[in-house]
Short mmCIF file of C-alpha atoms and ligand atoms in Angstrom, two decimals:
data_model
loop_
_atom_site.label_atom_id
_atom_site.label_comp_id
_atom_site.label_asym_id
_atom_site.label_seq_id
_atom_site.Cartn_x
_atom_site.Cartn_y
_atom_site.Cartn_z
CA MET A 633 5.56 28.04 -24.84
CA THR A 634 5.01 24.29 -24.37
CA ALA A 635 5.82 22.94 -20.89
CA PRO A 636 8.96 20.77 -20.68
CA PRO A 637 8.41 17.00 -20.93
CA VAL A 638 7.48 15.09 -17.79
CA VAL A 639 8.81 11.54 -17.60
CA VAL A 640 7.62 9.13 -14.91
CA ALA A 641 9.48 5.95 -13.96
CA GLY A 642 6.76 3.43 -13.07
CA ALA A 643 3.12 3.41 -14.13
CA GLY A 644 1.19 2.43 -11.02
CA HIS A 645 -1.36 4.27 -8.91
CA ALA A 646 0.85 7.34 -8.39
CA ALA A 647 1.99 7.71 -12.00
CA ILE A 648 -1.47 7.40 -13.56
CA GLN A 649 -2.90 9.96 -11.12
CA LEU A 650 -0.02 12.31 -11.89
CA ALA A 651 -0.66 12.11 -15.62
CA ALA A 652 -4.40 12.63 -15.15
CA SER A 653 -3.91 15.59 -12.78
CA LEU A 654 -1.36 17.25 -15.06
CA ARG A 655 -3.71 17.11 -18.02
CA GLN A 656 -6.67 18.18 -15.90
CA GLY A 657 -4.66 21.19 -14.75
CA GLY A 658 -3.82 22.18 -18.32
CA HIS A 659 -0.27 20.84 -18.74
CA ASP A 660 0.31 20.90 -22.49
CA GLY A 661 3.77 19.29 -22.66
CA GLU A 662 4.65 15.66 -23.27
CA ILE A 663 3.93 13.10 -20.56
CA THR A 664 5.69 9.75 -20.78
CA LEU A 665 5.09 6.90 -18.34
CA ILE A 666 7.70 4.14 -18.44
CA GLU A 667 6.67 0.84 -16.91
CA ALA A 668 8.72 -2.28 -16.31
CA ALA A 669 5.75 -4.67 -16.51
CA ALA A 670 3.95 -5.37 -19.76
CA GLY A 671 0.28 -4.53 -20.24
CA LEU A 672 -2.11 -1.83 -19.07
CA PRO A 673 -1.34 -0.42 -15.59
CA TYR A 674 -3.68 -1.95 -13.03
CA GLN A 675 -5.09 -1.54 -9.53
CA ARG A 676 -3.34 -3.56 -6.84
CA PRO A 677 -5.82 -3.54 -3.91
CA PRO A 678 -8.32 -5.95 -5.52
CA LEU A 679 -5.57 -8.52 -6.14
CA SER A 680 -5.81 -9.76 -2.54
CA LYS A 681 -9.55 -9.08 -2.19
CA ALA A 682 -12.35 -8.99 -4.79
CA TYR A 683 -10.27 -10.32 -7.70
CA LEU A 684 -8.93 -13.25 -5.71
CA ALA A 685 -12.36 -13.95 -4.23
CA GLY A 686 -13.84 -14.15 -7.73
CA GLN A 687 -15.95 -11.02 -7.25
CA MET A 688 -14.10 -8.91 -9.81
CA GLU A 689 -13.18 -9.72 -13.40
CA GLU A 690 -9.71 -9.18 -14.84
CA ALA A 691 -11.18 -6.66 -17.26
CA ALA A 692 -12.05 -4.37 -14.32
CA LEU A 693 -8.45 -4.22 -13.02
CA PRO A 694 -6.83 -1.57 -15.27
CA LEU A 695 -6.47 1.82 -13.60
CA ARG A 696 -7.62 3.49 -16.84
CA PRO A 697 -8.87 2.06 -20.13
CA ALA A 698 -6.51 1.97 -23.11
CA SER A 699 -8.43 4.91 -24.59
CA PHE A 700 -7.30 7.17 -21.70
CA TYR A 701 -3.70 7.25 -22.90
CA ALA A 702 -4.55 8.30 -26.44
CA ALA A 703 -7.25 10.76 -25.40
CA GLN A 704 -4.98 12.43 -22.83
CA ARG A 705 -1.84 12.27 -24.98
CA VAL A 706 -0.03 10.21 -22.37
CA ARG A 707 2.67 8.04 -23.86
CA LEU A 708 2.84 4.66 -22.11
CA VAL A 709 6.03 2.68 -22.64
CA GLU A 710 5.39 -0.74 -21.09
CA GLY A 711 7.54 -3.79 -20.60
CA ASP A 712 10.75 -1.74 -20.68
CA PRO A 713 12.17 -0.73 -17.28
CA VAL A 714 14.19 2.39 -16.64
CA VAL A 715 17.72 1.18 -15.91
CA ALA A 716 19.56 4.46 -15.36
CA ILE A 717 19.05 8.15 -14.72
CA GLU A 718 21.55 10.36 -16.53
CA ARG A 719 21.14 13.49 -14.45
CA ALA A 720 23.68 15.60 -16.27
CA ASP A 721 21.77 15.12 -19.55
CA ARG A 722 18.31 15.04 -17.93
CA ALA A 723 17.56 11.69 -19.53
CA VAL A 724 16.57 8.18 -18.51
CA ARG A 725 17.85 5.05 -20.19
CA LEU A 726 15.64 1.99 -20.61
CA ALA A 727 16.53 -1.71 -20.75
CA SER A 728 15.90 -1.68 -24.52
CA GLY A 729 18.52 1.04 -24.91
CA ALA A 730 15.93 3.75 -25.62
CA ARG A 731 16.55 7.16 -24.00
CA HIS A 732 13.97 9.70 -22.93
CA GLN A 733 14.82 13.30 -22.20
CA TYR A 734 12.98 14.96 -19.32
CA GLY A 735 12.28 18.46 -18.10
CA HIS A 736 11.05 16.89 -14.87
CA LEU A 737 11.46 13.28 -13.79
CA VAL A 738 9.12 11.67 -11.28
CA LEU A 739 10.19 8.44 -9.62
CA ALA A 740 7.08 6.35 -8.90
CA THR A 741 8.61 2.90 -8.83
CA GLY A 742 6.69 1.56 -5.82
CA GLY A 743 8.10 -1.42 -4.00
CA GLY A 744 8.70 -5.14 -4.23
CA SER A 745 7.79 -7.95 -1.83
CA ARG A 746 10.35 -8.33 0.96
CA ARG A 747 12.22 -11.62 0.61
CA LEU A 748 12.30 -14.18 3.39
CA PRO A 749 15.85 -15.38 3.97
CA VAL A 750 15.14 -19.01 4.88
CA PRO A 751 15.94 -22.29 3.10
CA GLY A 752 13.23 -23.29 0.63
CA ALA A 753 11.88 -19.78 0.04
CA ASP A 754 12.61 -20.16 -3.70
CA LEU A 755 10.73 -23.44 -4.14
CA PRO A 756 7.83 -23.58 -6.59
CA GLY A 757 4.61 -23.24 -4.61
CA VAL A 758 6.03 -20.33 -2.62
CA THR A 759 4.78 -16.96 -3.78
CA GLY A 760 4.39 -13.28 -2.97
CA LEU A 761 1.27 -11.25 -3.76
CA ARG A 762 2.19 -7.92 -5.28
CA SER A 763 1.67 -8.22 -9.03
CA PHE A 764 -1.23 -9.20 -11.23
CA ALA A 765 0.81 -12.15 -12.52
CA GLU A 766 1.20 -13.49 -8.97
CA ALA A 767 -2.46 -12.93 -8.13
CA ARG A 768 -3.58 -14.65 -11.31
CA ALA A 769 -1.34 -17.65 -10.65
CA ILE A 770 -2.66 -17.96 -7.07
CA LYS A 771 -6.26 -17.63 -8.25
CA ALA A 772 -5.78 -20.38 -10.82
CA GLN A 773 -4.70 -22.76 -8.04
CA LEU A 774 -7.33 -21.88 -5.44
CA ASP A 775 -9.78 -24.64 -6.37
CA GLY A 776 -7.17 -27.32 -5.87
CA LEU A 777 -5.75 -26.07 -2.57
CA ARG A 778 -6.46 -27.83 0.71
CA ARG A 779 -3.89 -26.26 3.02
CA VAL A 780 -2.09 -22.96 2.80
CA VAL A 781 0.42 -21.27 5.05
CA VAL A 782 0.67 -17.49 5.13
CA ILE A 783 3.92 -16.07 6.46
CA GLY A 784 3.36 -12.56 7.80
CA THR A 785 0.51 -10.89 9.66
CA GLY A 786 0.21 -7.70 7.58
CA TYR A 787 -2.79 -6.60 5.55
CA ILE A 788 -2.06 -8.55 2.37
CA GLY A 789 -1.46 -11.83 4.19
CA LEU A 790 -4.62 -11.40 6.24
CA GLU A 791 -6.73 -10.48 3.22
CA PHE A 792 -5.52 -13.57 1.40
CA ALA A 793 -6.07 -15.68 4.53
CA ALA A 794 -9.69 -14.47 4.75
CA VAL A 795 -10.38 -15.28 1.08
CA ALA A 796 -8.84 -18.74 1.44
CA ALA A 797 -10.44 -19.63 4.78
CA LEU A 798 -13.88 -18.53 3.64
CA ARG A 799 -13.52 -20.92 0.68
CA GLY A 800 -12.95 -23.78 3.11
CA ILE A 801 -9.17 -23.98 2.68
CA GLN A 802 -7.27 -24.83 5.86
CA VAL A 803 -5.20 -21.72 6.62
CA THR A 804 -2.31 -21.21 9.02
CA VAL A 805 -0.83 -17.73 9.52
CA ILE A 806 2.64 -17.44 11.05
CA GLY A 807 3.82 -14.13 12.52
CA ARG A 808 6.66 -12.88 14.67
CA SER A 809 4.77 -10.23 16.58
CA PRO A 810 2.35 -11.10 19.42
CA LYS A 811 -0.36 -9.07 17.63
CA LEU A 812 -1.68 -9.02 14.08
CA LEU A 813 -0.53 -6.03 12.02
CA MET A 814 2.68 -5.67 14.03
CA ARG A 815 1.44 -3.09 16.54
CA ARG A 816 0.61 -0.58 13.79
CA VAL A 817 -3.01 -0.67 14.99
CA SER A 818 -4.61 -0.61 18.43
CA ASP A 819 -4.71 -3.81 20.48
CA VAL A 820 -8.52 -3.66 20.42
CA LEU A 821 -8.55 -3.83 16.64
CA ALA A 822 -5.75 -6.41 16.39
CA ASP A 823 -7.52 -8.67 18.91
CA HIS A 824 -10.85 -8.29 17.13
CA LEU A 825 -9.28 -9.23 13.79
CA ALA A 826 -7.51 -12.19 15.36
CA ALA A 827 -10.80 -13.47 16.79
CA ALA A 828 -12.52 -13.02 13.41
CA HIS A 829 -9.82 -14.96 11.55
CA ARG A 830 -9.93 -17.72 14.14
CA GLY A 831 -13.70 -17.76 13.73
CA TRP A 832 -13.24 -18.44 10.01
CA GLY A 833 -11.15 -21.48 10.94
CA THR A 834 -7.67 -19.96 10.52
CA ARG A 835 -4.93 -20.99 12.89
CA LEU A 836 -2.74 -18.09 14.02
CA ILE A 837 0.76 -18.89 15.21
CA LEU A 838 2.02 -15.63 16.72
CA GLU A 839 5.32 -14.73 18.39
CA SER A 840 7.00 -17.33 16.26
CA GLY A 841 8.60 -17.22 12.82
CA THR A 842 9.66 -19.37 9.93
CA ALA A 843 12.79 -21.51 10.07
CA ALA A 844 12.48 -23.21 6.68
CA ILE A 845 10.20 -24.22 3.86
CA HIS A 846 10.49 -27.91 3.03
CA GLY A 847 9.81 -29.76 -0.21
CA THR A 848 11.62 -31.43 -3.06
CA ALA A 849 10.08 -30.41 -6.38
CA ARG A 850 7.65 -28.05 -4.66
CA ALA A 851 6.92 -26.57 -1.24
CA GLU A 852 5.25 -29.15 0.95
CA ALA A 853 5.52 -27.81 4.48
CA VAL A 854 6.65 -24.84 6.58
CA GLU A 855 8.75 -25.31 9.68
CA THR A 856 8.26 -22.71 12.39
CA ARG A 857 11.04 -21.42 14.63
CA ASP A 858 9.56 -23.60 17.36
CA GLY A 859 10.13 -26.69 15.23
CA GLU A 860 6.53 -27.40 14.26
CA VAL A 861 6.13 -28.59 10.67
CA ILE A 862 2.92 -27.47 8.96
CA PRO A 863 1.93 -29.11 5.67
CA ALA A 864 1.06 -26.71 2.85
CA ASP A 865 0.04 -26.90 -0.82
CA LEU A 866 0.84 -23.20 -1.20
CA VAL A 867 2.95 -20.81 0.89
CA LEU A 868 2.32 -17.08 0.70
CA ILE A 869 5.15 -14.87 1.91
CA ALA A 870 3.73 -11.47 2.84
CA ILE A 871 6.23 -9.88 5.18
CA GLY A 872 6.23 -6.37 3.82
CA VAL A 873 7.46 -4.23 0.99
CA GLU A 874 10.92 -2.97 0.10
CA PRO A 875 10.83 0.38 -1.71
CA LEU A 876 12.47 0.27 -5.14
CA VAL A 877 15.23 2.82 -4.68
CA GLU A 878 18.10 1.44 -6.76
CA LEU A 879 17.67 3.87 -9.65
CA ALA A 880 17.76 6.84 -7.31
CA ALA A 881 20.71 5.48 -5.34
CA ALA A 882 22.72 4.77 -8.47
CA ALA A 883 22.03 8.36 -9.62
CA GLY A 884 23.50 9.70 -6.37
CA LEU A 885 20.21 10.68 -4.75
CA GLU A 886 19.74 10.10 -1.04
CA VAL A 887 17.87 6.94 -0.06
CA ARG A 888 17.05 5.56 3.37
CA ASP A 889 13.89 3.49 3.71
CA GLY A 890 12.71 5.11 0.47
CA ILE A 891 13.87 7.89 -1.82
CA VAL A 892 14.36 10.92 0.38
CA VAL A 893 12.26 13.95 -0.57
CA ASP A 894 11.45 17.28 1.07
CA ASP A 895 8.05 18.61 2.08
CA HIS A 896 7.35 19.40 -1.60
CA LEU A 897 8.26 15.80 -2.57
CA ARG A 898 11.43 16.96 -4.35
CA THR A 899 14.71 15.09 -4.17
CA ALA A 900 17.90 17.10 -3.74
CA ASP A 901 17.87 17.42 -7.55
CA ALA A 902 15.16 20.00 -8.27
CA ALA A 903 14.38 18.26 -11.59
CA ILE A 904 13.49 14.96 -9.86
CA SER A 905 10.58 14.17 -7.53
CA ALA A 906 9.56 10.89 -5.89
CA ILE A 907 6.03 9.86 -4.93
CA GLY A 908 4.04 6.91 -3.63
CA ASP A 909 5.35 3.72 -2.04
CA CYS A 910 8.98 4.51 -2.97
CA ALA A 911 9.16 7.96 -1.32
CA ALA A 912 10.31 8.81 2.22
CA PHE A 913 8.91 12.22 3.14
CA PRO A 914 8.57 14.51 6.16
CA MET A 915 5.08 14.50 7.66
CA PRO A 916 3.76 17.44 9.68
CA GLY A 917 3.57 16.56 13.39
CA ARG A 918 5.94 13.59 13.14
CA SER A 919 9.68 13.45 13.51
CA GLY A 920 11.90 11.85 10.88
CA LEU A 921 10.74 10.62 7.51
CA VAL A 922 7.66 8.54 6.77
CA ARG A 923 7.05 6.10 3.93
CA LEU A 924 3.50 4.94 3.35
CA GLU A 925 2.03 2.19 1.22
CA SER A 926 -1.49 3.21 0.28
CA VAL A 927 -3.51 4.32 -2.69
CA GLN A 928 -4.41 7.55 -0.90
CA ASN A 929 -0.75 8.43 -0.36
CA ALA A 930 0.21 7.58 -3.95
CA SER A 931 -2.73 9.55 -5.38
CA ASP A 932 -2.47 12.61 -3.13
CA GLN A 933 1.30 12.88 -3.61
CA ALA A 934 0.75 12.66 -7.36
CA ARG A 935 -1.80 15.50 -7.16
CA ALA A 936 0.62 17.58 -5.08
CA VAL A 937 3.48 17.17 -7.59
CA ALA A 938 1.14 17.92 -10.49
CA GLU A 939 0.08 21.14 -8.76
CA ARG A 940 3.72 22.12 -8.26
CA LEU A 941 4.57 21.44 -11.90
CA LEU A 942 1.56 23.54 -12.85
CA GLY A 943 3.01 26.43 -10.88
CA LYS A 944 1.09 26.06 -7.61
CA PRO A 945 3.59 24.61 -5.12
CA ALA A 946 2.44 23.78 -1.58
CA PRO A 947 3.90 21.62 1.19
CA TYR A 948 2.45 18.10 1.22
CA ASP A 949 0.24 17.73 4.30
CA ARG A 950 -2.57 15.26 3.48
CA VAL A 951 -4.09 13.09 6.21
CA PRO A 952 -3.15 9.49 5.49
CA TRP A 953 -5.96 6.96 5.21
CA PHE A 954 -6.19 3.34 4.30
CA TRP A 955 -8.66 0.51 3.93
CA SER A 956 -8.58 -3.26 4.09
CA ASP A 957 -11.33 -5.80 3.43
CA GLN A 958 -11.06 -9.07 5.29
CA GLY A 959 -14.07 -11.25 4.62
CA PRO A 960 -17.11 -9.23 5.69
CA LEU A 961 -14.96 -6.83 7.74
CA LYS A 962 -14.49 -3.41 6.19
CA LEU A 963 -11.62 -1.73 7.95
CA GLN A 964 -10.82 1.95 7.39
CA ILE A 965 -8.06 3.85 9.14
CA ALA A 966 -7.49 7.61 9.14
CA GLY A 967 -4.16 8.89 10.49
CA LEU A 968 -1.28 6.78 11.79
CA ALA A 969 -2.00 4.78 14.93
CA GLY A 970 1.51 3.43 15.62
CA GLY A 971 2.88 4.91 18.86
CA HIS A 972 -0.45 6.01 20.38
CA ASP A 973 -0.67 5.90 24.18
CA ARG A 974 -4.43 5.73 24.61
CA ALA A 975 -7.16 3.95 22.65
CA VAL A 976 -10.81 4.87 23.19
CA LEU A 977 -13.56 2.60 21.95
CA ARG A 978 -16.75 3.88 20.34
CA GLY A 979 -19.39 1.36 19.33
CA ASP A 980 -19.66 -2.31 20.16
CA PRO A 981 -17.11 -4.88 18.95
CA ALA A 982 -19.58 -7.65 19.83
CA ALA A 983 -21.99 -6.14 17.31
CA GLY A 984 -19.21 -6.12 14.69
CA ALA A 985 -19.12 -2.34 14.18
CA PHE A 986 -16.89 -0.01 16.16
CA SER A 987 -14.21 2.66 15.97
CA VAL A 988 -11.07 3.07 18.01
CA PHE A 989 -9.91 6.63 18.60
CA CYS A 990 -6.14 6.65 19.14
CA PHE A 991 -4.57 9.47 21.13
CA ASP A 992 -0.97 10.40 21.75
CA ALA A 993 -0.61 12.70 24.77
CA ASP A 994 -4.33 13.54 24.48
CA ARG A 995 -3.94 14.50 20.81
CA LEU A 996 -6.04 12.51 18.35
CA VAL A 997 -3.63 10.79 15.93
CA ALA A 998 -5.74 8.09 14.27
CA VAL A 999 -9.20 6.59 14.06
CA GLU A 1000 -9.70 2.92 13.15
CA SER A 1001 -13.20 2.09 11.99
CA LEU A 1002 -14.56 -1.38 11.43
CA ASN A 1003 -17.82 -1.47 9.50
CA ARG A 1004 -18.42 2.16 10.56
CA ALA A 1005 -17.79 4.21 7.43
CA PRO A 1006 -19.42 7.44 8.72
CA ASP A 1007 -16.90 7.57 11.62
CA HIS A 1008 -14.08 7.18 9.12
CA MET A 1009 -15.28 9.99 6.89
CA LEU A 1010 -15.62 12.27 9.90
CA ALA A 1011 -12.21 11.19 11.22
CA ARG A 1012 -10.54 12.30 8.01
CA ARG A 1013 -12.07 15.74 8.41
CA LEU A 1014 -11.19 15.86 12.11
CA LEU A 1015 -7.55 14.94 11.51
CA ALA A 1016 -7.20 17.45 8.68
CA GLY A 1017 -7.62 20.27 11.19
CA ALA A 1018 -6.39 20.59 14.73
CA PRO A 1019 -8.95 18.23 16.32
CA ARG A 1020 -10.42 19.44 19.60
CA LEU A 1021 -11.78 16.01 20.48
CA THR A 1022 -10.94 14.78 23.97
CA PRO A 1023 -10.67 11.08 24.87
CA ALA A 1024 -13.76 11.46 27.09
CA GLN A 1025 -15.79 12.89 24.21
CA ALA A 1026 -14.60 10.17 21.84
CA GLY A 1027 -15.79 7.48 24.24
CA ASP A 1028 -19.14 9.15 24.94
CA ALA A 1029 -21.67 7.56 22.58
CA GLY A 1030 -23.97 10.55 23.12
CA PHE A 1031 -21.35 13.09 21.99
CA ASP A 1032 -21.83 14.30 18.41
CA LEU A 1033 -18.38 14.04 16.82
CA ARG A 1034 -19.24 16.82 14.38
CA ALA A 1035 -19.08 19.25 17.29
CA ALA A 1036 -15.29 18.69 17.41
CA LEU A 1037 -14.74 19.69 13.79
P1 FAD B 33 2.84 0.79 -7.66
O1 FAD B 33 1.39 0.88 -7.81
O2 FAD B 33 3.48 -0.37 -7.06
O3 FAD B 33 3.51 1.16 -9.05
C1 FAD B 33 4.90 1.21 -9.23
C2 FAD B 33 5.19 0.71 -10.64
O4 FAD B 33 6.54 0.99 -10.96
C3 FAD B 33 5.03 -0.79 -10.78
O5 FAD B 33 4.07 -1.07 -11.78
C4 FAD B 33 6.42 -1.29 -11.17
O6 FAD B 33 6.39 -2.35 -12.10
C5 FAD B 33 7.03 -0.05 -11.77
N1 FAD B 33 8.49 -0.01 -11.74
C6 FAD B 33 9.31 -0.35 -10.72
N2 FAD B 33 10.60 -0.15 -11.07
C7 FAD B 33 10.58 0.33 -12.33
C8 FAD B 33 11.59 0.74 -13.25
N3 FAD B 33 12.90 0.68 -12.93
N4 FAD B 33 11.21 1.18 -14.46
C9 FAD B 33 9.90 1.24 -14.79
N5 FAD B 33 8.91 0.85 -13.98
C10 FAD B 33 9.25 0.42 -12.75
N6 FAD B 33 -3.46 0.21 -0.54
C11 FAD B 33 -4.58 0.71 0.01
O7 FAD B 33 -4.67 1.91 0.24
N7 FAD B 33 -5.63 -0.10 0.32
C12 FAD B 33 -5.60 -1.43 0.07
O8 FAD B 33 -6.56 -2.13 0.36
C13 FAD B 33 -4.45 -1.99 -0.54
N8 FAD B 33 -4.38 -3.29 -0.85
C14 FAD B 33 -3.30 -3.78 -1.51
C15 FAD B 33 -3.28 -5.11 -1.91
C16 FAD B 33 -2.20 -5.63 -2.60
C17 FAD B 33 -2.20 -7.06 -3.03
C18 FAD B 33 -1.08 -4.80 -2.88
C19 FAD B 33 0.11 -5.36 -3.60
C20 FAD B 33 -1.08 -3.49 -2.47
C21 FAD B 33 -2.19 -2.95 -1.79
N9 FAD B 33 -2.25 -1.62 -1.40
C22 FAD B 33 -3.37 -1.12 -0.83
C23 FAD B 33 -1.08 -0.74 -1.59
C24 FAD B 33 -1.22 0.07 -2.87
O9 FAD B 33 -1.53 -0.76 -3.95
C25 FAD B 33 0.09 0.79 -3.10
O10 FAD B 33 0.30 1.67 -2.02
C26 FAD B 33 0.07 1.57 -4.42
O11 FAD B 33 0.01 0.68 -5.49
C27 FAD B 33 1.28 2.46 -4.53
O12 FAD B 33 1.29 3.10 -5.77
P2 FAD B 33 2.68 3.44 -6.46
O13 FAD B 33 2.33 4.06 -7.77
O14 FAD B 33 3.56 4.14 -5.52
O15 FAD B 33 3.36 2.03 -6.71
#
């Protein structure tokens, strides 16, 4: 008997991995990916890094070549968003009016850039950086830019700031928090990154905020909450991501900061799952629900749902990890550092390569590695088990971390 059709709303990192894993596992039923944007689904991480810096061609951005879809019998409907889920009929309706029947529906709609509620935020010359279209438009302007203002001190803003500053553009970053990355990383790492950005000529205005963006036909300046007016040819707003949950909410599924799923990534409707940036899920060892924005999370959740649909259900328990490239700095983080009570340094920040081992009540919860990839790889293995590493061992350069595995 042929497996019932799987329909996926969204065709980003999570959806493409799901389709690939289903076929790899032998799923013989129909797979349909429905994507709001037109064109081949693409990778997002390079948009604020290699692509923007001119080190990666557009042709390298698609997640899979066009031939993948035909070869794997994956139907890609692009440029036609899902506008409604008709749960009673197990069907989705698209903007074009088309309907697709599902045996299982996976919501993989990701998120959109959070909007900044200040006057002038809609002026031309103010942009987010989430889609290829936005990245391409920014890239096309880079040569002519002299001054940019980045609002937000998260990863995407900092990656863009590094690209711009290292091209000689005058960059100002405005943030509300006293530290870069809003206390989601250790102070040691945040301070090191701040020093690096300053070293590239970027001005950081922390513990402030944006009152308004000024300009007539186009953005010309940003006014901080403290009343300083900073001229800008381009303003990047990068203050976070809002999960796209409207479809789920309208269909009566529970949403909080994300579409609520259980430890198998199922919504309350057993025929509907949610994965990736849009999903809020329970994580072993943490209270409440977690929503993560990373390629690892999107890909591993896709693999987990594929396994379940192939008849091998298991609770989702992958160690989260993440990377960010800022100029020459290669940052890799395993685990979640937010909320740690002790940070132990290994390596030498002055030499530009170190790791920070973050503990919560003497339990290792995250490892941040800067230009120290071997530590990161080991950290992922450590965190996947019940790590026996003590803070003293982590800080002892002579201690072989493999002994704690
Ligand atoms: P997405 O990849 O966002 O895909 C969701 C898709 O759903 C979108 O294509 C959207 O158009 C579509 N969609 C939405 N609503 C509908 C609808 N109603 N109907 C049909 N389609 C719909 N992560 C890292 O781990 N490392 C990095 O260095 C990193 N850098 C990043 C840099 C940038 C500039 C950005 C934007 C993100 C970065 N990320 C990074 C985050 C990573 O890209 C996301 O976590 C990942 O894309 C999430 O995958 P997803 O499939 O859940 O969502």
